[in-house]
Short mmCIF file of C-alpha atoms and ligand atoms in Angstrom, two decimals:
data_model
loop_
_atom_site.label_atom_id
_atom_site.label_comp_id
_atom_site.label_asym_id
_atom_site.label_seq_id
_atom_site.Cartn_x
_atom_site.Cartn_y
_atom_site.Cartn_z
CA MET A 1 96.09 46.36 -3.37
CA SER A 2 94.33 48.08 -0.32
CA THR A 3 95.42 48.35 3.24
CA VAL A 4 93.85 46.64 6.46
CA PHE A 5 95.30 47.85 10.00
CA PHE A 6 95.06 45.09 12.15
CA ALA A 7 95.21 45.38 16.24
CA SER A 8 95.80 42.00 17.34
CA ALA A 9 94.02 40.86 20.76
CA LYS A 10 97.58 39.15 21.96
CA VAL A 11 99.00 41.36 24.46
CA LYS A 12 103.20 41.10 24.25
CA LYS A 13 103.79 43.22 27.50
CA LEU A 14 101.91 43.52 30.79
CA GLU A 15 101.23 47.10 30.21
CA ARG A 16 98.00 48.85 29.39
CA ASN A 17 99.50 50.59 26.24
CA ALA A 18 99.84 47.08 24.83
CA SER A 19 96.18 45.74 25.26
CA LEU A 20 93.53 45.89 22.65
CA PRO A 21 92.04 49.13 23.47
CA ALA A 22 94.79 51.25 23.37
CA LYS A 23 96.12 49.41 20.04
CA PHE A 24 92.38 50.31 18.69
CA ILE A 25 92.83 53.90 19.22
CA ARG A 26 96.18 53.69 17.59
CA LEU A 27 94.41 51.58 14.91
CA LEU A 28 91.80 54.50 14.67
CA ASP A 29 94.44 56.83 13.85
CA ALA A 30 96.10 54.79 11.34
CA LEU A 31 92.90 54.94 9.31
CA GLU A 32 93.28 58.72 8.90
CA PHE A 33 89.25 59.62 9.32
CA GLY A 34 89.83 62.07 11.71
CA GLU A 35 90.62 65.16 9.34
CA LYS A 36 87.40 64.45 7.31
CA ILE A 37 84.70 64.51 10.46
CA LYS A 38 85.26 68.02 11.98
CA ASP A 39 81.58 69.35 12.38
CA LYS A 40 80.18 66.43 10.54
CA THR A 41 77.35 64.06 11.54
CA VAL A 42 79.40 60.49 12.13
CA ALA A 43 77.04 57.34 12.17
CA ILE A 44 78.54 54.31 14.12
CA LYS A 45 76.31 51.41 12.71
CA ILE A 46 76.36 48.65 15.18
CA HIS A 47 74.56 45.30 15.76
CA SER A 48 72.81 45.70 18.92
CA GLY A 49 72.24 41.73 19.25
CA GLY A 50 69.10 40.19 20.89
CA GLY A 51 67.84 38.36 23.65
CA TYR A 52 70.68 36.56 25.75
CA GLY A 53 73.49 37.17 23.53
CA PHE A 54 76.34 38.49 25.05
CA THR A 55 79.23 38.29 22.28
CA THR A 56 78.38 41.49 20.52
CA ILE A 57 80.57 44.26 20.50
CA HIS A 58 81.93 45.36 23.99
CA PRO A 59 80.42 48.71 24.86
CA LEU A 60 84.01 49.95 26.04
CA PHE A 61 85.17 49.72 22.27
CA ILE A 62 82.04 51.80 21.23
CA ARG A 63 82.70 54.47 23.92
CA ILE A 64 86.39 54.65 22.94
CA LEU A 65 85.35 55.07 19.32
CA VAL A 66 82.71 57.95 20.41
CA GLU A 67 85.23 59.57 22.41
CA TYR A 68 87.92 59.53 19.54
CA ILE A 69 85.06 61.06 16.93
CA LYS A 70 84.22 63.94 19.77
CA ALA A 71 88.06 64.44 20.09
CA LYS A 72 88.30 65.06 16.33
CA LYS A 73 85.42 67.39 16.52
CA GLY A 74 83.02 65.10 15.08
CA LEU A 75 79.50 64.78 15.77
CA PRO A 76 78.83 60.67 16.68
CA PHE A 77 75.48 58.88 16.93
CA ILE A 78 74.92 55.17 17.33
CA THR A 79 72.50 53.83 14.99
CA ASP A 80 70.94 50.24 14.01
CA ILE A 81 67.51 48.90 12.91
CA VAL A 82 66.90 47.53 16.11
CA ALA A 83 67.21 49.48 19.79
CA PRO A 84 69.79 49.20 21.85
CA ASP A 85 69.74 46.90 25.03
CA ALA A 86 70.71 48.06 28.26
CA ARG A 87 71.60 44.53 29.57
CA ARG A 88 74.26 44.39 27.13
CA GLY A 89 75.40 47.77 28.45
CA TYR A 90 74.15 49.39 25.13
CA THR A 91 72.69 52.62 26.53
CA GLU A 92 73.29 56.30 25.49
CA GLU A 93 74.83 57.07 28.77
CA VAL A 94 77.49 54.15 28.20
CA PHE A 95 77.85 54.91 24.67
CA GLY A 96 78.49 58.72 25.70
CA CYS A 97 76.42 59.96 22.49
CA ARG A 98 72.65 59.51 21.14
CA PHE A 99 70.98 56.57 19.52
CA ILE A 100 69.28 56.92 16.44
CA GLN A 101 67.12 53.91 15.04
CA ALA A 102 68.34 53.78 11.38
CA THR A 103 64.97 53.16 10.05
CA GLY A 104 62.78 55.04 12.40
CA LEU A 105 60.69 53.63 15.41
CA ARG A 106 57.78 52.04 13.21
CA ASP A 107 60.20 51.10 10.44
CA THR A 108 58.82 54.17 8.32
CA ASN A 109 61.98 56.15 7.69
CA TYR A 110 63.48 54.67 4.36
CA PHE A 111 64.05 55.48 0.94
CA THR A 112 64.04 52.98 -2.02
CA VAL A 113 66.34 52.01 -4.62
CA ASN A 114 65.87 49.84 -7.58
CA VAL A 115 68.35 46.89 -8.10
CA PRO A 116 68.82 44.40 -10.99
CA SER A 117 66.62 41.77 -11.24
CA ARG A 118 69.10 39.19 -11.27
CA TYR A 119 69.49 39.02 -7.35
CA GLY A 120 65.74 38.05 -6.96
CA ILE A 121 64.65 41.28 -5.52
CA LYS A 122 63.59 44.34 -7.60
CA GLU A 123 64.25 47.13 -4.89
CA LEU A 124 65.66 47.89 -1.76
CA GLU A 125 64.34 50.22 1.15
CA LEU A 126 67.65 51.54 2.84
CA ALA A 127 67.51 53.34 6.42
CA GLY A 128 66.61 56.84 6.09
CA VAL A 129 69.09 57.77 8.72
CA LEU A 130 71.54 57.86 6.01
CA LYS A 131 70.17 61.00 4.62
CA ALA A 132 71.20 62.48 7.77
CA THR A 133 74.84 61.05 7.85
CA ASP A 134 78.17 62.89 6.56
CA PHE A 135 80.60 59.89 7.64
CA LEU A 136 79.69 56.29 8.23
CA ILE A 137 81.95 53.94 10.44
CA ASN A 138 80.60 50.40 9.66
CA PHE A 139 81.44 48.74 13.17
CA ALA A 140 80.88 45.31 12.67
CA HIS A 141 81.32 41.86 14.66
CA ALA A 142 82.58 39.18 12.70
CA LYS A 143 81.11 35.63 13.03
CA GLY A 144 79.55 33.02 11.46
CA HIS A 145 76.05 32.93 9.77
CA GLY A 146 73.58 30.05 8.81
CA ASN A 147 72.47 31.35 5.66
CA CYS A 148 75.83 32.43 4.04
CA GLY A 149 78.41 31.01 6.29
CA TYR A 150 79.82 34.32 7.79
CA GLY A 151 78.60 37.80 9.15
CA GLY A 152 80.93 40.82 9.23
CA ALA A 153 81.18 44.24 7.55
CA ILE A 154 79.18 43.42 4.51
CA LYS A 155 76.14 41.72 6.22
CA ASN A 156 76.38 44.64 9.03
CA LEU A 157 75.36 46.73 6.00
CA GLY A 158 73.60 44.73 3.81
CA MET A 159 71.20 43.31 6.09
CA GLY A 160 71.68 45.75 9.01
CA PHE A 161 70.78 48.88 7.45
CA VAL A 162 67.36 48.34 5.56
CA THR A 163 63.78 47.81 6.46
CA THR A 164 62.10 44.78 7.50
CA LYS A 165 60.38 44.27 4.22
CA SER A 166 63.94 44.44 2.60
CA ARG A 167 65.43 42.13 5.25
CA ILE A 168 62.69 39.39 4.33
CA ALA A 169 63.10 39.74 0.58
CA ILE A 170 66.90 39.09 1.13
CA HIS A 171 66.14 35.97 3.36
CA SER A 172 63.87 35.05 0.53
CA VAL A 173 66.15 34.85 -2.01
CA VAL A 174 67.04 31.29 -1.05
CA ASN A 175 64.00 29.72 -1.81
CA THR A 176 63.58 30.91 -5.61
CA LYS A 177 65.35 27.80 -7.33
CA PRO A 178 63.23 24.61 -6.82
CA TYR A 179 64.69 22.03 -4.83
CA TRP A 180 61.75 19.50 -4.53
CA ASN A 181 59.74 17.45 -7.45
CA GLN A 182 56.18 16.80 -5.72
CA SER A 183 55.02 14.77 -8.44
CA LYS A 184 58.01 12.14 -7.40
CA CYS A 185 57.64 12.42 -3.69
CA LYS A 186 55.55 9.51 -1.72
CA TYR A 187 55.60 11.52 1.56
CA CYS A 188 57.87 8.99 3.37
CA GLY A 189 59.43 11.14 5.57
CA ILE A 190 62.84 9.72 5.27
CA CYS A 191 64.60 13.16 4.56
CA ILE A 192 62.98 14.58 7.73
CA LYS A 193 64.01 11.93 10.00
CA ASN A 194 67.57 11.96 8.69
CA CYS A 195 68.01 15.77 8.47
CA ARG A 196 70.27 16.28 11.81
CA SER A 197 69.64 20.18 11.34
CA SER A 198 65.85 19.78 11.48
CA ALA A 199 65.84 21.94 8.48
CA ILE A 200 63.19 19.99 6.37
CA LYS A 201 59.12 19.97 6.84
CA PHE A 202 56.12 19.75 4.98
CA ASN A 203 53.94 22.91 5.35
CA GLU A 204 50.18 23.42 5.67
CA GLU A 205 49.86 22.83 1.95
CA LYS A 206 51.85 19.63 2.06
CA LYS A 207 54.87 21.04 0.33
CA LEU A 208 58.34 20.04 1.37
CA VAL A 209 60.39 23.25 2.45
CA ILE A 210 63.61 23.61 3.46
CA ASP A 211 64.93 26.08 6.05
CA PHE A 212 68.42 27.05 4.56
CA HIS A 213 69.41 29.17 7.58
CA ALA A 214 69.50 25.71 9.23
CA CYS A 215 70.70 23.48 6.23
CA VAL A 216 74.11 22.39 6.36
CA PHE A 217 74.29 21.03 2.75
CA CYS A 218 75.28 17.89 4.02
CA MET A 219 73.00 16.17 1.03
CA ARG A 220 71.76 13.38 3.19
CA CYS A 221 68.33 14.26 2.14
CA VAL A 222 69.27 14.37 -1.46
CA PHE A 223 71.23 10.97 -1.21
CA LEU A 224 68.61 8.95 0.79
CA CYS A 225 65.32 10.17 -0.89
CA PRO A 226 64.53 6.62 -2.45
CA GLN A 227 62.47 8.81 -5.01
CA LYS A 228 65.36 11.33 -5.97
CA ALA A 229 62.81 14.04 -4.98
CA ILE A 230 65.16 16.48 -3.83
CA GLU A 231 67.76 18.37 -5.73
CA LEU A 232 70.01 20.86 -3.98
CA GLU A 233 72.55 23.26 -5.57
CA LYS A 234 75.13 25.53 -4.36
CA THR A 235 72.64 28.22 -6.02
CA ASN A 236 70.09 27.92 -3.19
CA TYR A 237 72.44 29.82 -0.80
CA GLU A 238 75.09 31.59 -3.09
CA VAL A 239 72.27 34.19 -4.23
CA PHE A 240 71.63 35.32 -0.38
CA GLY A 241 75.59 36.17 -0.23
CA ARG A 242 75.19 38.06 -3.51
CA ALA A 243 72.02 39.70 -2.67
CA LEU A 244 73.91 40.93 1.04
CA ALA A 245 76.81 42.49 -1.03
CA LEU A 246 74.65 44.04 -3.54
CA SER A 247 72.67 45.58 -0.65
CA ALA A 248 75.86 46.92 0.90
CA LYS A 249 76.81 48.52 -1.99
CA LYS A 250 73.67 50.60 -2.54
CA ILE A 251 74.24 51.64 1.07
CA LEU A 252 77.79 52.86 0.38
CA GLU A 253 76.93 54.58 -2.66
CA GLN A 254 74.63 56.98 -0.66
CA LEU A 255 77.87 58.08 1.27
CA LYS A 256 80.19 58.77 -1.93
CA GLY A 257 83.56 57.61 -0.10
CA ASN A 258 82.75 59.08 3.04
CA TYR A 259 83.07 55.83 5.04
CA CYS A 260 85.43 53.21 6.92
CA HIS A 261 84.83 49.73 8.27
CA ILE A 262 85.80 47.82 11.41
CA ASN A 263 85.60 44.25 11.93
CA VAL A 264 85.70 43.11 15.50
CA VAL A 265 87.17 39.69 15.43
CA LEU A 266 86.58 38.71 19.14
CA ASN A 267 84.14 36.17 20.36
CA VAL A 268 83.49 34.41 17.04
CA THR A 269 80.53 32.41 17.36
CA PRO A 270 79.34 30.12 14.54
CA PHE A 271 75.81 32.25 14.21
CA CYS A 272 74.58 35.74 14.00
CA ASP A 273 74.07 37.99 16.93
CA CYS A 274 70.47 38.30 15.93
CA LEU A 275 69.94 34.54 17.25
CA GLY A 276 69.42 35.98 20.85
CA MET A 277 71.74 33.55 22.52
CA SER A 278 75.50 33.30 22.41
CA SER A 279 77.74 30.27 22.62
CA PRO A 280 81.45 29.59 22.94
CA SER A 281 84.21 31.08 20.92
CA ILE A 282 85.05 28.71 17.92
CA ILE A 283 88.64 29.91 17.74
CA PRO A 284 91.05 32.20 19.97
CA ASP A 285 90.47 36.04 19.77
CA VAL A 286 91.96 37.52 16.72
CA GLY A 287 91.69 41.21 17.38
CA ILE A 288 90.28 44.42 15.39
CA LEU A 289 90.67 45.00 12.00
CA GLY A 290 89.89 48.37 9.80
CA SER A 291 89.96 49.72 6.30
CA SER A 292 88.25 51.91 3.92
CA ASP A 293 88.09 48.86 1.66
CA ILE A 294 85.26 46.42 2.59
CA VAL A 295 86.26 43.71 0.30
CA SER A 296 89.97 43.92 1.26
CA LEU A 297 89.10 44.01 5.08
CA GLU A 298 86.14 40.82 4.71
CA ASN A 299 88.79 38.83 2.79
CA VAL A 300 91.84 39.56 5.31
CA THR A 301 89.08 38.84 8.32
CA LEU A 302 88.29 35.24 6.71
CA ASP A 303 91.70 34.42 6.19
CA LEU A 304 92.68 35.13 9.77
CA ILE A 305 89.59 33.39 11.02
CA ASP A 306 90.39 30.33 9.40
CA LYS A 307 94.04 30.15 10.44
CA GLN A 308 93.17 29.85 13.93
CA LYS A 309 93.22 26.62 15.71
CA PHE A 310 89.16 25.53 16.15
CA VAL A 311 88.45 25.00 19.50
CA ASP A 312 87.14 21.47 20.37
CA GLY A 313 83.49 21.32 22.04
CA SER A 314 82.67 24.89 21.07
CA LEU A 315 79.90 24.11 18.72
CA PRO A 316 76.39 24.28 20.33
CA GLY A 317 73.55 21.80 19.56
CA HIS A 318 73.90 19.80 16.63
CA LEU A 319 76.16 21.97 14.96
CA ARG A 320 79.60 19.81 13.89
CA LEU A 321 82.44 20.12 11.54
CA GLU A 322 80.53 18.88 8.49
CA LYS A 323 83.17 19.07 6.26
CA GLU A 324 87.06 18.32 6.02
CA ASN A 325 87.72 20.82 3.34
CA GLY A 326 87.26 24.64 2.99
CA HIS A 327 86.82 27.62 5.26
CA LEU A 328 86.27 26.70 8.84
CA PHE A 329 82.75 28.52 8.46
CA GLU A 330 82.29 26.30 5.42
CA LYS A 331 82.85 23.19 7.50
CA ILE A 332 80.09 24.36 10.05
CA TRP A 333 77.47 25.49 7.59
CA GLY A 334 78.32 23.87 4.20
CA LYS A 335 78.34 27.42 2.49
CA ASP A 336 81.18 29.12 1.20
CA PRO A 337 81.76 32.24 3.51
CA TYR A 338 83.85 33.83 0.42
CA ILE A 339 80.97 34.44 -1.87
CA GLN A 340 79.42 37.56 -0.73
CA VAL A 341 83.09 39.11 -0.72
CA LYS A 342 83.93 37.90 -4.34
CA GLU A 343 80.54 39.23 -5.21
CA ALA A 344 81.31 42.77 -3.79
CA ALA A 345 84.83 42.44 -5.61
CA LYS A 346 82.79 41.88 -8.72
CA LEU A 347 80.83 45.02 -8.04
CA ARG A 348 83.76 47.07 -7.69
CA MET A 349 83.04 47.65 -4.02
CA GLY A 350 86.92 47.35 -3.15
CA GLN A 351 89.90 44.64 -3.99
CA LEU A 352 90.38 41.28 -2.96
CA GLU A 353 94.31 41.71 -2.46
CA TYR A 354 95.43 43.45 0.98
CA ASN A 355 98.32 44.58 2.67
CA LEU A 356 97.98 43.72 6.44
CA LYS A 357 99.66 46.35 8.64
CA GLU A 358 100.06 45.30 12.16
CA ILE A 359 99.40 48.34 14.70
CA SER A 360 102.20 47.94 17.45
S1 SF4 B 401 62.73 11.10 1.26
FE1 SF4 B 401 61.97 11.77 -0.88
S2 SF4 B 401 60.11 10.62 -1.02
FE2 SF4 B 401 60.38 10.81 1.00
S3 SF4 B 401 59.45 12.54 2.05
FE3 SF4 B 401 61.23 13.07 1.44
S4 SF4 B 401 61.34 13.86 -0.79
FE4 SF4 B 401 59.39 12.74 -0.30
S1 SF4 B 402 71.20 19.07 3.06
FE1 SF4 B 402 71.22 18.10 4.96
S2 SF4 B 402 70.66 19.84 6.60
FE2 SF4 B 402 69.96 20.42 4.70
S3 SF4 B 402 67.83 19.78 4.42
FE3 SF4 B 402 69.33 18.03 3.59
S4 SF4 B 402 69.64 16.73 5.42
FE4 SF4 B 402 69.27 18.70 6.36
#
C-alpha cells in the first residue's frame, strides 16, 4: 500500500496558512524529495493547454513549486511538448525558471524505445529532455478525457512526453478493431442522423469511420442500424488507456525512481486541456494530491472525483450523463477511466491500494 498525500481545497480557518497554496507547500515537504535534488536538474512536466483554455494549473502553484525546488538547491525547469502560452500566465518570468520544450522546437529531440506488439504500436519516441533530467515532477491537472474517460498523471507523461508521431500512433490504436461491415451496409445514414455526438461519418472512400474521442459508447448506432452493420466493443477504447499506461511506464523507466507525481484536482472539466477551451467545473474543487506511486495517486484521484456531487448544468454542448452507473467520467464518456490505472498496476508501476494522508 502506498501513501498519497492530500491537500484539501476546503479552507477550515480564514487564515492564509489554512489556504490551499500554504497546504501545497506542506504537501511538498511530506513528499520528501527535497533531499534528493541538491544540485540536480528537476524537470516540472506541466500541460500547457491550448487556445482559450483557462482551467490548466494556476501559475501560482507552478511558481510555488519552482521556489520550493530552488530553496532545496535544485535546478528547476518547466517542460512540455508545446510552448507555454503567456495568456495563461505561463511565462518564464512568472514561472521563475526556464522553459525547455520537451521534444525540441521542431519535435526532433527524442529517443526511441520498442514496445510489445499487443499495444498496437511498435515503438515510442520519448522526449529527449528526459536525458537532461535528474529528477522529474509530474505536475498534472486531473480532468476528463474523450478517448479514455480520464486524463491525469498517467496521461501527462504517456501522451504529453512523446513526439507528435507517437501521440498520433497512440490515438490510432482505437481504430485497430473492425467495427463496421461494409458488405452489410446500405448507406441509409440512420446511424449518422441518430448519433448525438456527431461521431460517425463516411470518409472520402465511402467507409464508415467513428471518432472514438467523441463517441460516448451509447450504442444507439449499433441498435438502430437495420442491417446490423456496426459492432462496437469496449476493446475499441480500452486499448487507448492501456497504451497510455505503457507509454508512461517507458518514460518512468528512464528515471530509475527519481520522480514524484502531483495531481491538481481543481477546475475539473469533462475534457482535456488541449481542446483549446474550458467549460464550468463538473464537481466542486477537491484539492491537490501527491505521491511517488503513480498508480495509487491516480486511483485515489478518480475515487475522490467520483465522491463529489456533480454540478447540474455544467456539461457543455451535447454532453450529458449517458449512463446511470459507473464512475462520473464513465457516465459522461461511456469509457471506464480506471482502465489505464489498472493497466499501470499490471505493468508493476505501483499499487492500487492507497493510504490517504490529509495535510493539515
Ligand atoms: S445505419 Fe447501418 S446500414 Fe445505415 S448507414 Fe449506418 S451502418 Fe450503414
Ligand atoms: S455509440 Fe453512440 S456516440 Fe458512439 S458512434 Fe454510436 S451513436 Fe455515436
